[in-house]
XYZ file of C-alpha atoms in Angstrom:
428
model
C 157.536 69.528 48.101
C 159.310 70.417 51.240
C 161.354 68.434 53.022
C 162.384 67.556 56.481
C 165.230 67.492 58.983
C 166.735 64.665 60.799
C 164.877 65.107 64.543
C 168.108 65.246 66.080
C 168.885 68.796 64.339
C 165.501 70.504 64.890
C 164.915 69.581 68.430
C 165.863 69.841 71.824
C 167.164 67.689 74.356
C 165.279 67.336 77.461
C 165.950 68.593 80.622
C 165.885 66.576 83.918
C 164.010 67.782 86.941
C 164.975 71.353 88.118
C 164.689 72.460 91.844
C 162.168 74.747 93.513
C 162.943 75.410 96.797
C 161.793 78.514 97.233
C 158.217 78.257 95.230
C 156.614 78.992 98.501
C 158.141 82.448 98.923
C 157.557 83.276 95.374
C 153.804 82.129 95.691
C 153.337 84.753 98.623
C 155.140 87.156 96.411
C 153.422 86.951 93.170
C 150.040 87.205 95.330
C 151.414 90.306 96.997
C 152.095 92.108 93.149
C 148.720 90.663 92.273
C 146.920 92.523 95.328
C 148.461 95.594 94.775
C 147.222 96.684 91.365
C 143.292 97.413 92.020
C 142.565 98.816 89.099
C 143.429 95.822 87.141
C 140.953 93.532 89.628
C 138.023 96.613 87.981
C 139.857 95.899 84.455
C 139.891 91.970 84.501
C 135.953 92.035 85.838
C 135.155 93.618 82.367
C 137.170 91.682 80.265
C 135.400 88.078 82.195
C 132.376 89.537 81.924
C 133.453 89.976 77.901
C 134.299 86.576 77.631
C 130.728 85.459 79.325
C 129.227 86.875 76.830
C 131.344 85.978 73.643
C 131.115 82.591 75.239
C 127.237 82.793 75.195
C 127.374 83.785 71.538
C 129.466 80.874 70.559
C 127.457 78.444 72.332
C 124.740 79.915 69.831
C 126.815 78.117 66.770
C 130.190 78.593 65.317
C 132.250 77.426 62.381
C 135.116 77.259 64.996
C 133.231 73.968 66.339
C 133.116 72.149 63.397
C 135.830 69.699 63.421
C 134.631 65.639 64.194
C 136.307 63.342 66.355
C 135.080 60.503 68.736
C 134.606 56.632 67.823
C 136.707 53.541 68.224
C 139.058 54.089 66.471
C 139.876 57.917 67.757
C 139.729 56.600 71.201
C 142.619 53.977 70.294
C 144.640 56.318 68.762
C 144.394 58.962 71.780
C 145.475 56.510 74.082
C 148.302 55.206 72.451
C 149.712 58.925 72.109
C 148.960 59.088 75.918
C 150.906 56.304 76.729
C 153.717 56.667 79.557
C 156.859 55.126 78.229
C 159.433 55.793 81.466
C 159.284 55.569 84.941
C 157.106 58.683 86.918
C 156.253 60.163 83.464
C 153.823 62.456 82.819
C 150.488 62.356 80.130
C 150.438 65.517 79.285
C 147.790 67.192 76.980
C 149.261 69.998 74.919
C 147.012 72.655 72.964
C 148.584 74.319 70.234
C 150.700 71.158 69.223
C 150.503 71.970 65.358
C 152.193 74.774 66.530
C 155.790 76.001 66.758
C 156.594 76.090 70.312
C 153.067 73.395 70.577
C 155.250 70.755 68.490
C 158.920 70.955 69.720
C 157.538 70.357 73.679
C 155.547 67.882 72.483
C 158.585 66.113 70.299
C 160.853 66.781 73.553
C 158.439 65.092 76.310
C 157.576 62.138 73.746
C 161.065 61.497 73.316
C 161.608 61.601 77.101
C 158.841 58.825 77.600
C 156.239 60.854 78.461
C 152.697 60.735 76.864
C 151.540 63.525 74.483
C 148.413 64.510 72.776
C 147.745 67.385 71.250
C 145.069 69.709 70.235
C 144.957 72.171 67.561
C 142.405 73.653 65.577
C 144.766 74.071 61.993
C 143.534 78.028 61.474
C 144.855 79.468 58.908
C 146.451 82.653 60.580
C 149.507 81.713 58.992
C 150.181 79.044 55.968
C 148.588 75.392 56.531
C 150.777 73.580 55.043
C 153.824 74.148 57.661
C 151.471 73.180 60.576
C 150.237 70.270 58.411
C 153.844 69.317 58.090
C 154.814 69.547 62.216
C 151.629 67.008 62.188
C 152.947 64.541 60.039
C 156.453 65.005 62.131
C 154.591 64.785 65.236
C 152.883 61.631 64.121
C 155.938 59.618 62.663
C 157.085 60.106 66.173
C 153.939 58.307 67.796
C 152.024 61.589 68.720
C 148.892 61.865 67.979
C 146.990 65.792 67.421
C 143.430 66.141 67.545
C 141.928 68.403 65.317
C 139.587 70.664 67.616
C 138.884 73.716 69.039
C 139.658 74.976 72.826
C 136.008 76.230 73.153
C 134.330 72.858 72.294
C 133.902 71.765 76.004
C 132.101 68.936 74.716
C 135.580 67.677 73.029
C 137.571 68.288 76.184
C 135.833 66.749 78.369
C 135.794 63.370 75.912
C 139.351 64.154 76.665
C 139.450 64.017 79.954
C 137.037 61.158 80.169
C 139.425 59.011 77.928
C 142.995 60.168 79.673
C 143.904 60.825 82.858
C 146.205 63.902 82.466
C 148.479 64.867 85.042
C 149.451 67.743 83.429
C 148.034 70.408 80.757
C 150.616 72.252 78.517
C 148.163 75.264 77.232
C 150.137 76.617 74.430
C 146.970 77.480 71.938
C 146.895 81.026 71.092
C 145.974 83.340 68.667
C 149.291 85.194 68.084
C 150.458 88.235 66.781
C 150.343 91.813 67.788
C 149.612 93.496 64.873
C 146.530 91.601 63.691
C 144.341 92.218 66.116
C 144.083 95.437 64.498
C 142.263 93.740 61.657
C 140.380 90.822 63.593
C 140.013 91.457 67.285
C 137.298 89.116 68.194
C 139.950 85.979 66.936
C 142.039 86.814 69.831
C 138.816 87.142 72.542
C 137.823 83.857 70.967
C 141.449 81.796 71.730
C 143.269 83.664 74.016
C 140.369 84.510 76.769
C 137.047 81.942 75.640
C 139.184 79.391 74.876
C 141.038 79.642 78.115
C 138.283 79.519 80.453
C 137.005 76.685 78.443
C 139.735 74.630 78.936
C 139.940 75.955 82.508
C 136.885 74.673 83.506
C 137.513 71.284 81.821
C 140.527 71.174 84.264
C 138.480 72.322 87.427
C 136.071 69.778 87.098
C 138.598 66.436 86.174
C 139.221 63.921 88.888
C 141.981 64.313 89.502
C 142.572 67.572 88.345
C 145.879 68.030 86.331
C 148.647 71.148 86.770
C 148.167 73.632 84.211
C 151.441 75.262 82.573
C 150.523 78.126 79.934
C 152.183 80.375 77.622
C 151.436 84.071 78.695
C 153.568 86.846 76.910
C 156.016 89.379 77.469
C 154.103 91.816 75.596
C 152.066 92.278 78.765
C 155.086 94.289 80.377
C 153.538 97.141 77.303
C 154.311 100.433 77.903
C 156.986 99.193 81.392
C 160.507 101.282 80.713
C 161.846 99.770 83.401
C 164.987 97.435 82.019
C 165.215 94.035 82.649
C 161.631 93.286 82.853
C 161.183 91.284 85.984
C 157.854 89.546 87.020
C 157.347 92.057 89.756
C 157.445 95.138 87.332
C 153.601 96.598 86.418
C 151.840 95.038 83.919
C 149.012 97.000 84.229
C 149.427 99.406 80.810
C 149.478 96.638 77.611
C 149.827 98.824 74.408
C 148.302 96.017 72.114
C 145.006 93.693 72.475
C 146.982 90.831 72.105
C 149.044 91.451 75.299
C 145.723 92.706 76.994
C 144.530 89.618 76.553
C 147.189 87.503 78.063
C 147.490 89.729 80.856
C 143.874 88.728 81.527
C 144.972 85.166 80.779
C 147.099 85.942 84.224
C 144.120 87.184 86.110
C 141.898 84.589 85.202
C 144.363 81.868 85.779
C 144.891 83.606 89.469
C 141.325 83.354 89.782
C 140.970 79.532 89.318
C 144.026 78.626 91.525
C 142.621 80.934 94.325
C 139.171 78.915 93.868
C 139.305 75.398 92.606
C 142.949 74.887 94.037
C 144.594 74.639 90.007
C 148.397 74.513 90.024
C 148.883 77.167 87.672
C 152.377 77.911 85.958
C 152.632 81.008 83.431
C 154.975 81.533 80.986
C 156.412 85.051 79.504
C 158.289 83.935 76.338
C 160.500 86.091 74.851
C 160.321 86.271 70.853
C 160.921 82.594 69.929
C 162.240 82.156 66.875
C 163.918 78.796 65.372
C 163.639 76.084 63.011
C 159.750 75.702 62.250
C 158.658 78.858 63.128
C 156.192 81.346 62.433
C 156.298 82.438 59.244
C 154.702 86.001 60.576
C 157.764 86.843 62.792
C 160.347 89.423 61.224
C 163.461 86.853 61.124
C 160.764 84.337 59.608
C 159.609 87.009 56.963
C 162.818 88.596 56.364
C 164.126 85.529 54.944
C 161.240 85.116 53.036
C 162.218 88.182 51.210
C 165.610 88.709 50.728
C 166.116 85.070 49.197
C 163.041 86.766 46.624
C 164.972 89.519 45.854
C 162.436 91.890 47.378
C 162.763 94.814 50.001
C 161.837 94.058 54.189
C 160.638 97.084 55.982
C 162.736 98.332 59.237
C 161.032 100.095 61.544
C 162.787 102.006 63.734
C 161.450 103.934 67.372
C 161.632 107.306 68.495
C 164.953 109.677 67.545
C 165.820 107.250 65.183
C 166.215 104.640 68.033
C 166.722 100.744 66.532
C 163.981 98.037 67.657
C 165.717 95.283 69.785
C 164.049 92.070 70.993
C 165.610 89.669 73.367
C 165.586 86.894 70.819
C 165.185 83.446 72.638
C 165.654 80.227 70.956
C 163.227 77.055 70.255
C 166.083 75.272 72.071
C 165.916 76.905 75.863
C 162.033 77.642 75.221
C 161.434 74.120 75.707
C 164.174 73.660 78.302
C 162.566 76.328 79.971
C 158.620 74.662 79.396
C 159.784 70.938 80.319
C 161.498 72.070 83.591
C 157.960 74.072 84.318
C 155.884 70.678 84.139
C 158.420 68.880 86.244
C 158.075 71.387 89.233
C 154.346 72.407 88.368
C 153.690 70.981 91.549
C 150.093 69.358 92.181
C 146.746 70.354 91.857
C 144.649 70.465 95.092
C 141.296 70.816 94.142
C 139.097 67.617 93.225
C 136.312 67.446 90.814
C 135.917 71.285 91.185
C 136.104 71.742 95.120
C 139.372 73.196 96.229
C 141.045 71.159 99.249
C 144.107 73.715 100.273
C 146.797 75.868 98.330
C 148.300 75.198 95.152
C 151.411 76.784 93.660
C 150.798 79.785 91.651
C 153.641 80.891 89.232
C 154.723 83.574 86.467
C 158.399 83.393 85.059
C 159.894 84.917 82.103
C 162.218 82.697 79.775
C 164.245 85.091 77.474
C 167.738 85.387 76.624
C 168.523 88.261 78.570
C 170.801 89.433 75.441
C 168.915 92.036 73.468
C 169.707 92.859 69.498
C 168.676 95.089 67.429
C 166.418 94.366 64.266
C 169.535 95.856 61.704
C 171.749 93.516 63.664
C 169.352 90.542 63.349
C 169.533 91.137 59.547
C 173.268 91.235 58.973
C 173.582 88.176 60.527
C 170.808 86.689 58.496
C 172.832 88.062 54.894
C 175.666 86.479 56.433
C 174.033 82.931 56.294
C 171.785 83.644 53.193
C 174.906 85.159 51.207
C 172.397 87.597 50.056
C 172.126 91.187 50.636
C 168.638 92.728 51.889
C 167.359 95.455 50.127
C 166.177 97.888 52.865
C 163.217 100.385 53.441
C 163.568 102.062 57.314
C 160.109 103.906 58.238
C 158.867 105.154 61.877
C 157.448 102.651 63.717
C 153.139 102.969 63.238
C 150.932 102.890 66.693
C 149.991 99.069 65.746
C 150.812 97.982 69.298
C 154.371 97.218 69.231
C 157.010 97.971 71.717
C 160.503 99.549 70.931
C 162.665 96.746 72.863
C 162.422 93.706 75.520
C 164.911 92.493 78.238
C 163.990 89.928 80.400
C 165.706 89.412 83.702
C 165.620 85.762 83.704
C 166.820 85.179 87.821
C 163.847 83.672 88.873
C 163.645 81.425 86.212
C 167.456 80.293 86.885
C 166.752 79.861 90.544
C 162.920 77.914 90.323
C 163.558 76.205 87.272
C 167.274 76.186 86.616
C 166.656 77.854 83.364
C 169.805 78.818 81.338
C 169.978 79.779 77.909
C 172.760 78.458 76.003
C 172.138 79.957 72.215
C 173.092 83.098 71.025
C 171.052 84.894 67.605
C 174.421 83.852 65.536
C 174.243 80.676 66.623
C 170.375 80.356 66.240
C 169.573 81.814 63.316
C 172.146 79.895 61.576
C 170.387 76.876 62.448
C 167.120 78.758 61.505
C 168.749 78.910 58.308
C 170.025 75.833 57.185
C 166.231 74.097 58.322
C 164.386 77.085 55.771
C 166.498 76.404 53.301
C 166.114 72.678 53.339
C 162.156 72.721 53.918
C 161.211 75.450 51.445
C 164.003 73.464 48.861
C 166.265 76.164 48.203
C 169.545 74.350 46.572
C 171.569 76.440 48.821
C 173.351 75.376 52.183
C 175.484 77.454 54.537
C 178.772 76.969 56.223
């Protein structure tokens, strides 16, 4: 059986509040780099008019819809998660919290005093029995996760109806670049349906709550413009996945223009950490070396290396919790806008870009293993050869600062793998 950490090694500290001064100006200027790609206004019609008509289909039945909840009892139990435990907390409803980033903001504002539940629908995209685990974790530390899906409007709006939320951290996704090339509807169904689901939930609530969401830095796509800043295109995805959060943007941009929504997205930068996705190359690669068997490099054009700007759990949720705490408010009231609310995009990345080969030597280091390697061209899958984020806006809205290099990160990824998959092996 696995086992678990001590809380205080797997999770975050919480930030305080974080300044925002100049939100206004960088309202007017994410509007302006909104209003000047036209062809994406043409592009984001089709892919709404897409999810009107998935959304039609589900409504028909789905085994996505299945889960049960409601009662006494469930009732009870969501209130006591949404309990406010400190003075001007938040309640916060969190989607995705079985997840990896879902469950250390959730852990990090519970600990804080503020009141967390979550929502997650358990898929199996990736092994059960990890997210299974953050739920028991989450729930020894009074949170409580209901078992749902985002396009059940009927659930959310129990929600709603039971807790007042003053905030919504939307961090339910399906992830993952390369699958879509084997199930493409999966990420139509979470990453666009379920969005506008939970969207309209949030229109319509009295009051309504700010929304902070997890968008991606895979929509910068086919951008070769280093750092990637928030006011670089974003116009040319090269995957489905990051096609579909950029439409996450445009439909988000939509509801804050109409129903007044405080709106907050989010371009993370390859999180990796303790409890993480086992899909994710540092994640896998461990997976396989400790087995004895070969990982697969890929490697870009003229023998170029991949490089990612590797971000830890750590400054991810830094980087979330400051977000809520300067969301700002939500103007609208059951569904009628009443003025302006604040409209935001920032990346949160590490601004330090390695390369995969680099990422695995410091991974034998910590393993005391050597990998057994296989390089090959990168495939047309929809990856990108690197990422760079340029972080300043971040640092000067949110007072976002990384603090943790890949050494220092994976080696903590390290020891918790180790310890929860029961290897009898520690490192230094």
């Amino acid at each position: 059986m696995p086992s678990s950490l001590d809380n205080d090694q797997l999770l975050p500290s919480s930030p305080g509040k974080s300044k925002s001064e100049r939100a206004h100006l960088m309202n007017r200027q994410v509007y302006r780099c909104f209003s000047s790609t036209s062809t994406m206004f043409l592009w984001a019609l089709f892919l709404i008019a897409l999810t009107v008509s998935y959304l039609s289909f589900q409504s028909v039945g789905s085994p996505y819809l299945s889960s049960s909840w409601g009662g006494t009892k469930w009732e009870r139990q969501v209130r006591a998660s949404a309990r406010i435990n400190r003075r001007g907390g938040m309640a916060v409803l969190v989607t995705g919290a079985g997840g990896f980033v879902g469950s250390h903001v959730s852990l990090a504002l519970k600990r804080r005093g503020d009141g967390v539940v979550g929502l997650d629908n358990f898929n199996n995209y990736y092994e059960t029995s990890l997210k299974k685990a953050r739920r028991s974790l989450l729930s020894t530390n009074g949170i409580f996760i209901v078992e749902g899906d985002l396009n059940d409007a009927k659930l959310l709006a129990k929600l709603f109806d039971v807790v007042v939320f003053t905030h919504v951290m939307h961090l339910a996704a399906q992830a993952g670049v390369r699958y879509a090339m084997r199930n493409p509807l999966s990420y139509v169904h979470s990453n666009i349906a379920g969005l506008v689901t939970l969207l309209e939930a949030c229109k319509s609530a009295n009051p309504q709550p700010a929304v902070v969401w997890a968008s991606s830095s895979s929509v910068y796509g086919l951008n070769e413009m280093v750092p990637f800043s928030e006011y670089h295109r974003t116009d040319q995805p090269a995957s489905l996945y990051a096609a579909t959060k950029k439409a996450g943007e445009e439909i988000t941009h939509t509801y804050n223009h109409i129903y007044g929504l405080s709106i907050t997205g989010l371009r993370f930068f390859t999180v990796y950490g303790p409890w993480g996705r086992p899909d994710m190359a540092y994640f896998s690669f461990t997976k396989s070396i400790l087995q004895g068997r070969p990982i697969t490099i890929y490697r870009g054009k003229n023998r170029a290396d991949l490089a990612r700007d590797f971000t830890f759990i750590d400054d991810i949720v830094r980087g979330c919790v400051a977000s809520l705490d300067t969301s700002g408010k939500s103007t609208g009231s059951g569904g009628k806008k009443r003025g302006p609310a604040p409209y935001r995009i920032f990346n949160l990345g590490n601004t330090s870009p390695v390369t995969v080969p680099a990422l695995v030597r410091i991974l034998e280091r910590h393993l005391k293993v050597k990998a057994k390697r296989t390089i090959v061209d990168m495939p047309g899958n929809g990856d990108v050869p690197f990422t760079h984020a340029n972080i300043s806006l971040a640092q000067r809205e949110l007072g976002y600062k990384p603090t943790t290099d890949l050494e220092t990160g994976l080696k903590k990824f390290v020891k918790w793998y180790l310890s929860y998959y029961g290897y009898g092996k520690s490192v230094n």
